[in-house]
Coordinates of C-alpha atoms in Angstrom, one line a residue:
M1014 CA 33.0 -55.5 23.4
N1015 CA 34.7 -52.1 22.8
L1016 CA 36.4 -50.0 25.0
E1017 CA 37.5 -46.4 24.1
G1018 CA 40.5 -43.9 25.6
R1019 CA 39.9 -40.3 26.2
K1020 CA 41.6 -38.6 22.7
I1021 CA 44.7 -36.6 23.8
I1022 CA 47.0 -34.2 21.6
V1023 CA 50.7 -35.5 21.5
N1024 CA 53.6 -33.2 20.3
K1025 CA 54.9 -35.2 17.3
S1026 CA 53.6 -35.5 13.9
S1027 CA 51.7 -38.8 12.7
K1028 CA 54.9 -39.4 10.7
D1029 CA 57.3 -39.4 14.3
L1030 CA 54.5 -41.5 16.1
V1031 CA 54.6 -43.9 13.3
E1032 CA 57.8 -44.5 13.5
I1033 CA 57.9 -44.6 16.9
L1034 CA 54.7 -47.4 16.9
K1035 CA 56.6 -49.6 14.1
S1036 CA 59.1 -50.9 16.6
P1037 CA 58.1 -53.7 19.4
E1038 CA 61.0 -52.2 21.6
N1039 CA 59.2 -48.8 21.8
Y1040 CA 55.8 -50.1 23.3
K1041 CA 58.0 -50.7 26.8
D1042 CA 57.6 -47.2 27.1
F1043 CA 53.8 -47.1 27.0
M1044 CA 53.6 -49.8 29.5
P1045 CA 51.6 -49.5 33.0
D1046 CA 53.8 -49.8 36.3
G1047 CA 53.8 -53.3 37.8
L1048 CA 55.4 -54.4 34.2
Q1049 CA 57.0 -57.5 35.4
K1050 CA 58.0 -59.1 31.5
F1051 CA 59.0 -57.7 28.2
E1052 CA 59.9 -59.7 25.2
T1053 CA 60.0 -58.0 22.0
R1054 CA 59.4 -60.4 18.6
E1055 CA 60.0 -59.8 15.4
D1056 CA 56.7 -58.4 14.5
G1057 CA 55.3 -57.7 18.1
F1058 CA 55.9 -58.2 21.8
K1059 CA 55.0 -60.2 24.6
F1060 CA 54.4 -58.6 28.4
G1061 CA 53.7 -59.6 31.8
L1062 CA 51.7 -57.5 33.9
Q1063 CA 51.6 -58.0 38.1
G1064 CA 48.2 -60.4 38.7
M1065 CA 47.8 -60.8 34.9
P1066 CA 48.2 -63.6 32.2
E1067 CA 51.1 -62.7 29.9
I1068 CA 49.4 -61.2 26.7
A1069 CA 51.5 -61.3 23.4
L1070 CA 50.6 -58.8 20.9
K1071 CA 51.9 -58.7 16.8
I1072 CA 52.1 -55.2 15.3
D1073 CA 49.1 -55.8 12.3
E1074 CA 49.3 -52.8 10.5
V1075 CA 50.9 -48.8 11.1
N1076 CA 50.3 -46.1 8.7
D1077 CA 49.5 -42.1 9.4
Q1078 CA 46.1 -43.2 10.4
K1079 CA 46.1 -45.8 12.8
A1080 CA 48.2 -48.5 14.7
V1081 CA 46.9 -51.9 14.9
L1082 CA 47.8 -54.7 17.5
K1083 CA 46.2 -57.7 17.3
S1084 CA 46.4 -60.9 20.0
A1085 CA 49.0 -63.2 19.1
S1086 CA 47.1 -66.0 20.9
S1087 CA 44.2 -68.1 19.0
S1088 CA 42.4 -68.3 22.5
L1089 CA 41.8 -64.5 22.6
D1090 CA 40.6 -62.7 19.8
F1091 CA 40.9 -59.0 20.4
S1092 CA 42.7 -55.8 18.6
L1093 CA 44.3 -52.6 20.2
T1094 CA 44.2 -49.4 18.0
A1095 CA 45.7 -46.0 18.2
A1096 CA 43.8 -43.7 16.1
L1097 CA 46.1 -41.2 14.7
Q1098 CA 44.7 -37.5 13.8
P1099 CA 47.4 -35.3 12.4
L1100 CA 46.6 -31.4 13.6
N1101 CA 49.2 -29.8 12.3
E1102 CA 53.1 -30.3 11.3
N1103 CA 54.1 -30.9 15.2
Q1104 CA 50.5 -32.2 16.7
T1105 CA 48.5 -35.5 16.6
E1106 CA 45.5 -36.5 18.0
V1107 CA 45.5 -39.9 19.2
Q1108 CA 42.6 -42.3 20.8
M1109 CA 43.4 -46.2 21.9
L1110 CA 40.7 -48.4 20.6
F1111 CA 40.0 -51.8 21.8
E1112 CA 38.0 -54.1 20.1
G1113 CA 37.5 -57.8 21.6
K1114 CA 35.1 -60.5 21.2
F1115 CA 34.5 -62.7 24.7
N1116 CA 32.0 -64.5 26.2
P1117 CA 30.0 -62.6 28.8
F1118 CA 31.6 -64.1 31.9
I1119 CA 35.3 -63.1 30.6
K1120 CA 34.1 -59.7 29.7
M1121 CA 32.7 -59.3 33.3
M1122 CA 36.2 -60.0 34.3
V1123 CA 38.7 -58.2 31.9
E1124 CA 36.4 -55.4 31.3
K1125 CA 37.4 -53.1 34.2
P1126 CA 41.4 -53.9 33.8
L1127 CA 41.5 -53.5 30.3
Q1128 CA 39.9 -50.0 30.8
N1129 CA 42.5 -49.3 33.5
F1130 CA 45.5 -51.0 31.0
I1131 CA 43.6 -48.6 27.8
N1132 CA 43.8 -45.4 30.1
T1133 CA 47.4 -45.8 31.4
L1134 CA 48.5 -46.6 27.8
T1135 CA 46.9 -43.2 27.3
D1136 CA 48.4 -41.3 29.5
K1137 CA 52.0 -42.5 28.6
I1138 CA 51.6 -41.5 24.8
E1139 CA 50.2 -38.4 26.4
A1140 CA 53.2 -37.9 28.1
Y1141 CA 56.0 -39.9 26.0
K1142 CA 58.7 -37.5 25.0

């Protein structure tokens, strides 16, 4: 299952975004309203949203072209990537990309909430100061 967020322009250099996305505690600023739990770990974070199970993510790779978060649970196989495209010294195009391997039943249950989550992340990154 693949999902995409809309492409946005962030008024930060890709270098600045890389520094922000390397640090687990900064992801709390991008979480949707309804966040009930947020714990940082050395290489990632765990969060809980109202009405959803807790999700643990590890920061797998961050460079000037992408930031990749992967599921820290062996029972869920997915990644969430922020694709970074530098436009100039002070602007970067960002697009959230989700890729997951789910059975059809799970896909049917999670597709809409995941798309909403990606849309919210996109909005929060776009508004990030």
